[in-house]
PDB file of C-alpha atoms in Angstrom:
ATOM      1  CA  LYS K 183       0.000   0.000   0.000  1.00 67.00           C
ATOM      2  CA  ALA K 184       1.166   3.511  -0.678  1.00 80.00           C
ATOM      3  CA  GLY K 185       1.887   5.539   2.419  1.00 93.00           C
ATOM      4  CA  VAL K 186       0.587   8.918   3.437  1.00 96.00           C
ATOM      5  CA  THR K 187       1.498  11.571   0.908  1.00 97.00           C
ATOM      6  CA  GLN K 188       1.712  15.299   1.473  1.00 97.00           C
ATOM      7  CA  THR K 189       2.055  18.109  -1.021  1.00 97.00           C
ATOM      8  CA  PRO K 190       3.891  20.305  -1.417  1.00 97.00           C
ATOM      9  CA  ARG K 191       7.001  19.153   0.446  1.00 96.00           C
ATOM     10  CA  TYR K 192       8.447  22.642   0.765  1.00 96.00           C
ATOM     11  CA  LEU K 193       6.850  26.049   0.695  1.00 96.00           C
ATOM     12  CA  ILE K 194       8.039  29.613   1.162  1.00 97.00           C
ATOM     13  CA  LYS K 195       5.495  32.329   1.866  1.00 97.00           C
ATOM     14  CA  THR K 196       5.557  35.863   3.201  1.00 97.00           C
ATOM     15  CA  ARG K 197       3.754  37.264   6.197  1.00 97.00           C
ATOM     16  CA  GLY K 198       0.092  37.961   5.599  1.00 97.00           C
ATOM     17  CA  GLN K 199      -0.298  35.394   2.843  1.00 97.00           C
ATOM     18  CA  GLN K 200      -2.364  32.263   3.126  1.00 97.00           C
ATOM     19  CA  VAL K 201      -1.379  28.690   2.377  1.00 98.00           C
ATOM     20  CA  THR K 202      -3.111  25.393   1.687  1.00 98.00           C
ATOM     21  CA  LEU K 203      -1.467  22.046   2.371  1.00 98.00           C
ATOM     22  CA  SER K 204      -2.741  18.726   1.109  1.00 98.00           C
ATOM     23  CA  CYS K 205      -2.682  15.219   2.535  1.00 98.00           C
ATOM     24  CA  SER K 206      -3.688  11.905   0.992  1.00 97.00           C
ATOM     25  CA  PRO K 207      -4.104   9.147   3.580  1.00 96.00           C
ATOM     26  CA  ILE K 208      -3.282   5.490   3.230  1.00 95.00           C
ATOM     27  CA  SER K 209      -5.939   3.758   1.155  1.00 94.00           C
ATOM     28  CA  GLY K 210      -8.808   2.679   3.399  1.00 92.00           C
ATOM     29  CA  HIS K 211      -7.889   5.039   6.217  1.00 93.00           C
ATOM     30  CA  ARG K 212     -10.713   7.363   7.122  1.00 92.00           C
ATOM     31  CA  SER K 213      -9.138   9.430   9.878  1.00 93.00           C
ATOM     32  CA  VAL K 214      -6.666  12.215   9.153  1.00 95.00           C
ATOM     33  CA  SER K 215      -4.894  14.289  11.793  1.00 94.00           C
ATOM     34  CA  TRP K 216      -2.663  17.311  11.376  1.00 97.00           C
ATOM     35  CA  TYR K 217       0.275  18.309  13.561  1.00 96.00           C
ATOM     36  CA  GLN K 218       2.706  21.198  13.715  1.00 96.00           C
ATOM     37  CA  GLN K 219       6.282  20.458  14.652  1.00 93.00           C
ATOM     38  CA  THR K 220       8.658  23.204  15.725  1.00 89.00           C
ATOM     39  CA  PRO K 221      12.100  22.778  17.313  1.00 80.00           C
ATOM     40  CA  GLY K 222      11.810  21.871  20.979  1.00 73.00           C
ATOM     41  CA  GLN K 223       8.007  21.688  20.888  1.00 77.00           C
ATOM     42  CA  GLY K 224       7.386  18.171  19.753  1.00 82.00           C
ATOM     43  CA  LEU K 225       4.275  17.549  17.721  1.00 90.00           C
ATOM     44  CA  GLN K 226       1.415  19.893  18.495  1.00 92.00           C
ATOM     45  CA  PHE K 227      -2.018  18.587  17.539  1.00 92.00           C
ATOM     46  CA  LEU K 228      -3.967  20.811  15.169  1.00 95.00           C
ATOM     47  CA  PHE K 229      -7.117  18.867  14.319  1.00 93.00           C
ATOM     48  CA  GLU K 230      -8.519  15.510  13.318  1.00 93.00           C
ATOM     49  CA  TYR K 231     -11.050  14.683  10.632  1.00 94.00           C
ATOM     50  CA  PHE K 232     -13.091  11.537  10.237  1.00 92.00           C
ATOM     51  CA  SER K 233     -15.681  10.989   7.535  1.00 91.00           C
ATOM     52  CA  GLU K 234     -15.491  14.639   6.498  1.00 93.00           C
ATOM     53  CA  THR K 235     -16.232  15.875  10.028  1.00 93.00           C
ATOM     54  CA  GLN K 236     -13.834  17.578  12.367  1.00 93.00           C
ATOM     55  CA  ARG K 237     -13.701  15.280  15.357  1.00 90.00           C
ATOM     56  CA  ASN K 238     -11.213  17.107  17.511  1.00 88.00           C
ATOM     57  CA  LYS K 239      -9.321  20.384  17.541  1.00 92.00           C
ATOM     58  CA  GLY K 240      -6.133  21.451  19.244  1.00 91.00           C
ATOM     59  CA  ASN K 241      -5.290  24.783  20.805  1.00 90.00           C
ATOM     60  CA  PHE K 242      -4.523  26.816  17.693  1.00 94.00           C
ATOM     61  CA  PRO K 243      -6.031  30.112  16.537  1.00 96.00           C
ATOM     62  CA  GLY K 244      -8.838  30.222  14.019  1.00 95.00           C
ATOM     63  CA  ARG K 245      -6.346  31.115  11.272  1.00 97.00           C
ATOM     64  CA  PHE K 246      -5.715  27.374  11.110  1.00 97.00           C
ATOM     65  CA  SER K 247      -8.513  25.444   9.468  1.00 97.00           C
ATOM     66  CA  GLY K 248      -8.987  22.201   7.642  1.00 97.00           C
ATOM     67  CA  ARG K 249     -11.380  20.019   5.784  1.00 97.00           C
ATOM     68  CA  GLN K 250     -11.735  16.473   4.586  1.00 97.00           C
ATOM     69  CA  PHE K 251     -13.216  15.276   1.340  1.00 96.00           C
ATOM     70  CA  SER K 252     -15.348  12.236   0.627  1.00 95.00           C
ATOM     71  CA  ASN K 253     -12.284  10.297  -0.547  1.00 93.00           C
ATOM     72  CA  SER K 254     -10.654  11.002   2.869  1.00 94.00           C
ATOM     73  CA  ARG K 255      -8.101  13.381   1.392  1.00 97.00           C
ATOM     74  CA  SER K 256      -7.596  16.375   3.635  1.00 98.00           C
ATOM     75  CA  GLU K 257      -6.417  19.937   3.315  1.00 98.00           C
ATOM     76  CA  MET K 258      -5.342  22.417   5.934  1.00 98.00           C
ATOM     77  CA  ASN K 259      -5.312  26.135   5.423  1.00 98.00           C
ATOM     78  CA  VAL K 260      -3.443  28.830   7.302  1.00 97.00           C
ATOM     79  CA  SER K 261      -4.546  32.395   6.669  1.00 95.00           C
ATOM     80  CA  THR K 262      -2.702  35.620   7.457  1.00 96.00           C
ATOM     81  CA  LEU K 263       0.609  33.860   7.922  1.00 97.00           C
ATOM     82  CA  GLU K 264       2.906  34.905  10.752  1.00 97.00           C
ATOM     83  CA  LEU K 265       6.639  34.313  11.127  1.00 96.00           C
ATOM     84  CA  GLY K 266       5.895  31.882  13.967  1.00 94.00           C
ATOM     85  CA  ASP K 267       3.946  29.639  11.602  1.00 96.00           C
ATOM     86  CA  SER K 268       7.229  28.459  10.101  1.00 96.00           C
ATOM     87  CA  ALA K 269       7.265  24.768  10.942  1.00 95.00           C
ATOM     88  CA  LEU K 270       7.009  21.240   9.666  1.00 95.00           C
ATOM     89  CA  TYR K 271       3.364  20.325   9.155  1.00 97.00           C
ATOM     90  CA  LEU K 272       2.669  16.630   9.444  1.00 96.00           C
ATOM     91  CA  CYS K 273      -0.357  14.680   8.433  1.00 97.00           C
ATOM     92  CA  ALA K 274      -1.167  11.267   9.894  1.00 95.00           C
ATOM     93  CA  SER K 275      -3.831   8.774   8.946  1.00 94.00           C
ATOM     94  CA  SER K 276      -5.438   5.857  10.725  1.00 91.00           C
ATOM     95  CA  LEU K 277      -8.170   3.378   9.928  1.00 88.00           C
ATOM     96  CA  ALA K 278     -10.670   4.832  12.362  1.00 76.00           C
ATOM     97  CA  THR K 279     -10.750   6.867  15.511  1.00 67.00           C
ATOM     98  CA  SER K 280     -10.934   4.181  18.130  1.00 62.00           C
ATOM     99  CA  ALA K 281      -8.632   4.628  21.083  1.00 60.00           C
ATOM    100  CA  GLN K 282      -6.061   2.061  20.071  1.00 72.00           C
ATOM    101  CA  GLU K 283      -5.505   2.931  16.456  1.00 80.00           C
ATOM    102  CA  THR K 284      -1.993   3.603  15.239  1.00 88.00           C
ATOM    103  CA  GLN K 285      -1.370   6.749  13.250  1.00 90.00           C
ATOM    104  CA  TYR K 286       0.901   6.658  10.216  1.00 93.00           C
ATOM    105  CA  PHE K 287       2.641   9.822   9.167  1.00 95.00           C
ATOM    106  CA  GLY K 288       3.442  11.436   5.868  1.00 96.00           C
ATOM    107  CA  PRO K 289       6.808  13.089   5.150  1.00 95.00           C
ATOM    108  CA  GLY K 290       5.522  16.534   6.080  1.00 96.00           C
ATOM    109  CA  THR K 291       5.402  19.942   4.450  1.00 97.00           C
ATOM    110  CA  ARG K 292       8.146  22.329   5.483  1.00 95.00           C
ATOM    111  CA  LEU K 293       6.697  25.863   5.568  1.00 96.00           C
ATOM    112  CA  LEU K 294       8.932  28.895   5.812  1.00 96.00           C
ATOM    113  CA  VAL K 295       7.309  32.262   6.398  1.00 97.00           C
ATOM    114  CA  LEU K 296       9.463  35.278   5.585  1.00 96.00           C
TER     115      LEU K 296
ATOM    116  CA  ASP G 186       0.185  21.848  29.319  1.00 69.00           C
ATOM    117  CA  GLN G 187       2.524  19.023  28.302  1.00 83.00           C
ATOM    118  CA  GLN G 188       0.734  15.788  29.120  1.00 91.00           C
ATOM    119  CA  VAL G 189       3.524  13.628  27.729  1.00 94.00           C
ATOM    120  CA  LYS G 190       7.091  14.459  28.670  1.00 94.00           C
ATOM    121  CA  GLN G 191      10.462  13.286  27.503  1.00 95.00           C
ATOM    122  CA  ASN G 192      12.897  14.887  29.894  1.00 92.00           C
ATOM    123  CA  SER G 193      16.068  13.868  28.107  1.00 95.00           C
ATOM    124  CA  PRO G 194      16.535  15.853  24.906  1.00 94.00           C
ATOM    125  CA  SER G 195      19.498  13.733  23.867  1.00 96.00           C
ATOM    126  CA  LEU G 196      21.203  10.415  24.548  1.00 97.00           C
ATOM    127  CA  SER G 197      24.470   8.919  23.300  1.00 98.00           C
ATOM    128  CA  VAL G 198      25.162   5.193  23.398  1.00 98.00           C
ATOM    129  CA  GLN G 199      27.940   2.957  22.130  1.00 98.00           C
ATOM    130  CA  GLU G 200      27.080   0.556  19.332  1.00 98.00           C
ATOM    131  CA  GLY G 201      26.055  -2.823  20.716  1.00 97.00           C
ATOM    132  CA  ARG G 202      24.983  -1.459  24.082  1.00 98.00           C
ATOM    133  CA  ILE G 203      21.449  -0.879  25.331  1.00 98.00           C
ATOM    134  CA  SER G 204      19.611   2.386  24.657  1.00 98.00           C
ATOM    135  CA  ILE G 205      16.903   3.324  27.140  1.00 98.00           C
ATOM    136  CA  LEU G 206      14.570   6.158  26.275  1.00 98.00           C
ATOM    137  CA  ASN G 207      12.115   7.380  28.879  1.00 98.00           C
ATOM    138  CA  CYS G 208       8.728   9.022  28.793  1.00 97.00           C
ATOM    139  CA  ASP G 209       6.349  10.226  31.512  1.00 97.00           C
ATOM    140  CA  TYR G 210       2.688  11.109  31.227  1.00 97.00           C
ATOM    141  CA  THR G 211       0.218  12.826  33.504  1.00 95.00           C
ATOM    142  CA  ASN G 212      -3.206  11.573  32.444  1.00 93.00           C
ATOM    143  CA  SER G 213      -4.197   8.227  33.951  1.00 92.00           C
ATOM    144  CA  MET G 214      -6.938   7.883  31.322  1.00 91.00           C
ATOM    145  CA  PHE G 215      -4.417   7.266  28.540  1.00 92.00           C
ATOM    146  CA  ASP G 216      -4.754   3.644  27.478  1.00 90.00           C
ATOM    147  CA  TYR G 217      -2.522   3.251  24.444  1.00 93.00           C
ATOM    148  CA  PHE G 218       1.067   4.287  24.044  1.00 95.00           C
ATOM    149  CA  LEU G 219       3.342   4.401  21.038  1.00 95.00           C
ATOM    150  CA  TRP G 220       6.922   5.121  20.077  1.00 97.00           C
ATOM    151  CA  TYR G 221       7.873   6.762  16.811  1.00 96.00           C
ATOM    152  CA  LYS G 222      11.269   7.263  15.232  1.00 97.00           C
ATOM    153  CA  LYS G 223      12.024  10.288  13.106  1.00 94.00           C
ATOM    154  CA  TYR G 224      14.869  11.011  10.740  1.00 92.00           C
ATOM    155  CA  PRO G 225      15.518  14.582   9.547  1.00 85.00           C
ATOM    156  CA  ALA G 226      13.300  15.695   6.655  1.00 79.00           C
ATOM    157  CA  GLU G 227      11.011  12.670   7.094  1.00 86.00           C
ATOM    158  CA  GLY G 228       7.775  12.057   8.941  1.00 92.00           C
ATOM    159  CA  PRO G 229       7.750   9.960  12.129  1.00 94.00           C
ATOM    160  CA  THR G 230       7.755   6.213  11.576  1.00 94.00           C
ATOM    161  CA  PHE G 231       5.760   3.960  13.884  1.00 93.00           C
ATOM    162  CA  LEU G 232       8.007   1.653  15.917  1.00 96.00           C
ATOM    163  CA  ILE G 233       6.085  -0.131  18.620  1.00 96.00           C
ATOM    164  CA  SER G 234       3.013   0.289  20.788  1.00 95.00           C
ATOM    165  CA  ILE G 235       1.594  -1.011  24.030  1.00 95.00           C
ATOM    166  CA  SER G 236      -1.885  -1.187  25.441  1.00 93.00           C
ATOM    167  CA  SER G 237      -2.473  -0.209  29.050  1.00 92.00           C
ATOM    168  CA  ILE G 238      -3.523  -3.779  29.861  1.00 93.00           C
ATOM    169  CA  LYS G 239       0.055  -4.908  29.290  1.00 94.00           C
ATOM    170  CA  ASP G 240       3.310  -3.974  30.952  1.00 95.00           C
ATOM    171  CA  LYS G 241       5.678  -5.118  28.221  1.00 97.00           C
ATOM    172  CA  ASN G 242       5.679  -5.490  24.465  1.00 97.00           C
ATOM    173  CA  GLU G 243       8.585  -6.735  22.417  1.00 97.00           C
ATOM    174  CA  ASP G 244       9.378  -6.526  18.711  1.00 96.00           C
ATOM    175  CA  GLY G 245      12.819  -7.682  17.717  1.00 97.00           C
ATOM    176  CA  ARG G 246      15.419  -5.356  19.201  1.00 97.00           C
ATOM    177  CA  PHE G 247      12.738  -3.016  20.551  1.00 98.00           C
ATOM    178  CA  THR G 248      10.912  -3.482  23.850  1.00 98.00           C
ATOM    179  CA  VAL G 249       8.492  -1.057  25.431  1.00 98.00           C
ATOM    180  CA  PHE G 250       7.782  -1.184  29.157  1.00 98.00           C
ATOM    181  CA  LEU G 251       4.785   0.441  30.793  1.00 97.00           C
ATOM    182  CA  ASN G 252       4.543   1.261  34.495  1.00 97.00           C
ATOM    183  CA  LYS G 253       1.018   2.545  34.980  1.00 95.00           C
ATOM    184  CA  SER G 254       1.371   3.304  38.662  1.00 95.00           C
ATOM    185  CA  ALA G 255       4.339   5.554  37.912  1.00 96.00           C
ATOM    186  CA  LYS G 256       2.812   6.831  34.660  1.00 97.00           C
ATOM    187  CA  HIS G 257       6.055   5.980  32.957  1.00 97.00           C
ATOM    188  CA  LEU G 258       7.048   4.143  29.830  1.00 97.00           C
ATOM    189  CA  SER G 259      10.388   3.330  28.375  1.00 98.00           C
ATOM    190  CA  LEU G 260      11.797   2.047  25.114  1.00 98.00           C
ATOM    191  CA  HIS G 261      14.743  -0.337  25.196  1.00 98.00           C
ATOM    192  CA  ILE G 262      16.822  -0.940  22.091  1.00 98.00           C
ATOM    193  CA  VAL G 263      19.178  -3.897  22.301  1.00 97.00           C
ATOM    194  CA  PRO G 264      21.688  -4.013  20.735  1.00 98.00           C
ATOM    195  CA  SER G 265      21.887  -0.426  19.550  1.00 98.00           C
ATOM    196  CA  GLN G 266      23.043   0.135  15.986  1.00 98.00           C
ATOM    197  CA  PRO G 267      24.286   3.293  14.239  1.00 96.00           C
ATOM    198  CA  GLY G 268      21.166   3.239  12.052  1.00 95.00           C
ATOM    199  CA  ASP G 269      19.089   3.727  15.190  1.00 97.00           C
ATOM    200  CA  SER G 270      20.405   7.287  15.458  1.00 97.00           C
ATOM    201  CA  ALA G 271      17.274   9.441  15.152  1.00 97.00           C
ATOM    202  CA  VAL G 272      14.795  11.400  17.225  1.00 95.00           C
ATOM    203  CA  TYR G 273      12.375   9.217  19.174  1.00 97.00           C
ATOM    204  CA  PHE G 274       8.933  10.446  20.162  1.00 96.00           C
ATOM    205  CA  CYS G 275       6.628   8.794  22.623  1.00 96.00           C
ATOM    206  CA  ALA G 276       2.886   9.318  22.256  1.00 94.00           C
ATOM    207  CA  ALA G 277      -0.193   8.583  24.317  1.00 93.00           C
ATOM    208  CA  SER G 278      -3.728   8.171  23.096  1.00 88.00           C
ATOM    209  CA  GLY G 279      -6.678   9.762  24.820  1.00 82.00           C
ATOM    210  CA  ASN G 280      -9.293  11.773  22.963  1.00 79.00           C
ATOM    211  CA  GLN G 281      -6.387  12.665  20.689  1.00 84.00           C
ATOM    212  CA  PHE G 282      -2.751  11.745  20.395  1.00 88.00           C
ATOM    213  CA  TYR G 283      -0.340  13.557  22.695  1.00 91.00           C
ATOM    214  CA  PHE G 284       3.340  13.575  21.806  1.00 93.00           C
ATOM    215  CA  GLY G 285       6.459  14.199  23.821  1.00 94.00           C
ATOM    216  CA  THR G 286       9.124  16.641  22.654  1.00 92.00           C
ATOM    217  CA  GLY G 287      11.456  13.884  21.515  1.00 94.00           C
ATOM    218  CA  THR G 288      14.827  12.425  22.491  1.00 96.00           C
ATOM    219  CA  SER G 289      17.670  12.539  19.994  1.00 96.00           C
ATOM    220  CA  LEU G 290      19.543   9.243  20.116  1.00 98.00           C
ATOM    221  CA  THR G 291      23.088   8.997  18.793  1.00 98.00           C
ATOM    222  CA  VAL G 292      24.620   5.545  18.514  1.00 98.00           C
ATOM    223  CA  ILE G 293      28.377   5.812  18.324  1.00 97.00           C
ATOM    224  CA  PRO G 294      30.123   3.189  16.152  1.00 95.00           C
TER     225      PRO G 294
END
């Protein structure tokens, strides 16, 4: 099976712009979660989608949003970019949302905000 | 509020010796724990997991131990190999996944 794919892999934007990142989960996986990784902060949970519905949301401002399509592909959008949004954005998929599901990660999108 | 903590940012071990990576958590409701390995410029790769009904799970050179009373888990790698050099994240599953900040393991040949 193909793994989780994320596009683009690298992105450079300037402050104030908006950006959309895409994630295609492993075939058959219906849950997609997004994380932000910055140095020294580990992986910070952004949100999780299951069957096109946002199931859970982390502690991020409303500038961060997402959606999931009927084929389970997901996008996240960041509006009005700030310098502090520079990070590695990771997408993870799992079969469902039960408590003991394992998440599988994509390679990430490296975003640099100038 | 960091619910999963990895207090050692880095660890160096000689090749062939044991690597022990530690992780503490605060929420007693967590019932599933995982370890991921991450190389630079790649996403985390799932290594091993353990359910809260167990206290040990083994997969080849990797063993995870869970001490629920201490809210502590550890990952043992025996024997350590240079290819194991990476950042290791522990994670706990509640209503979402909570990740530690990672421990950078260096295995010295």
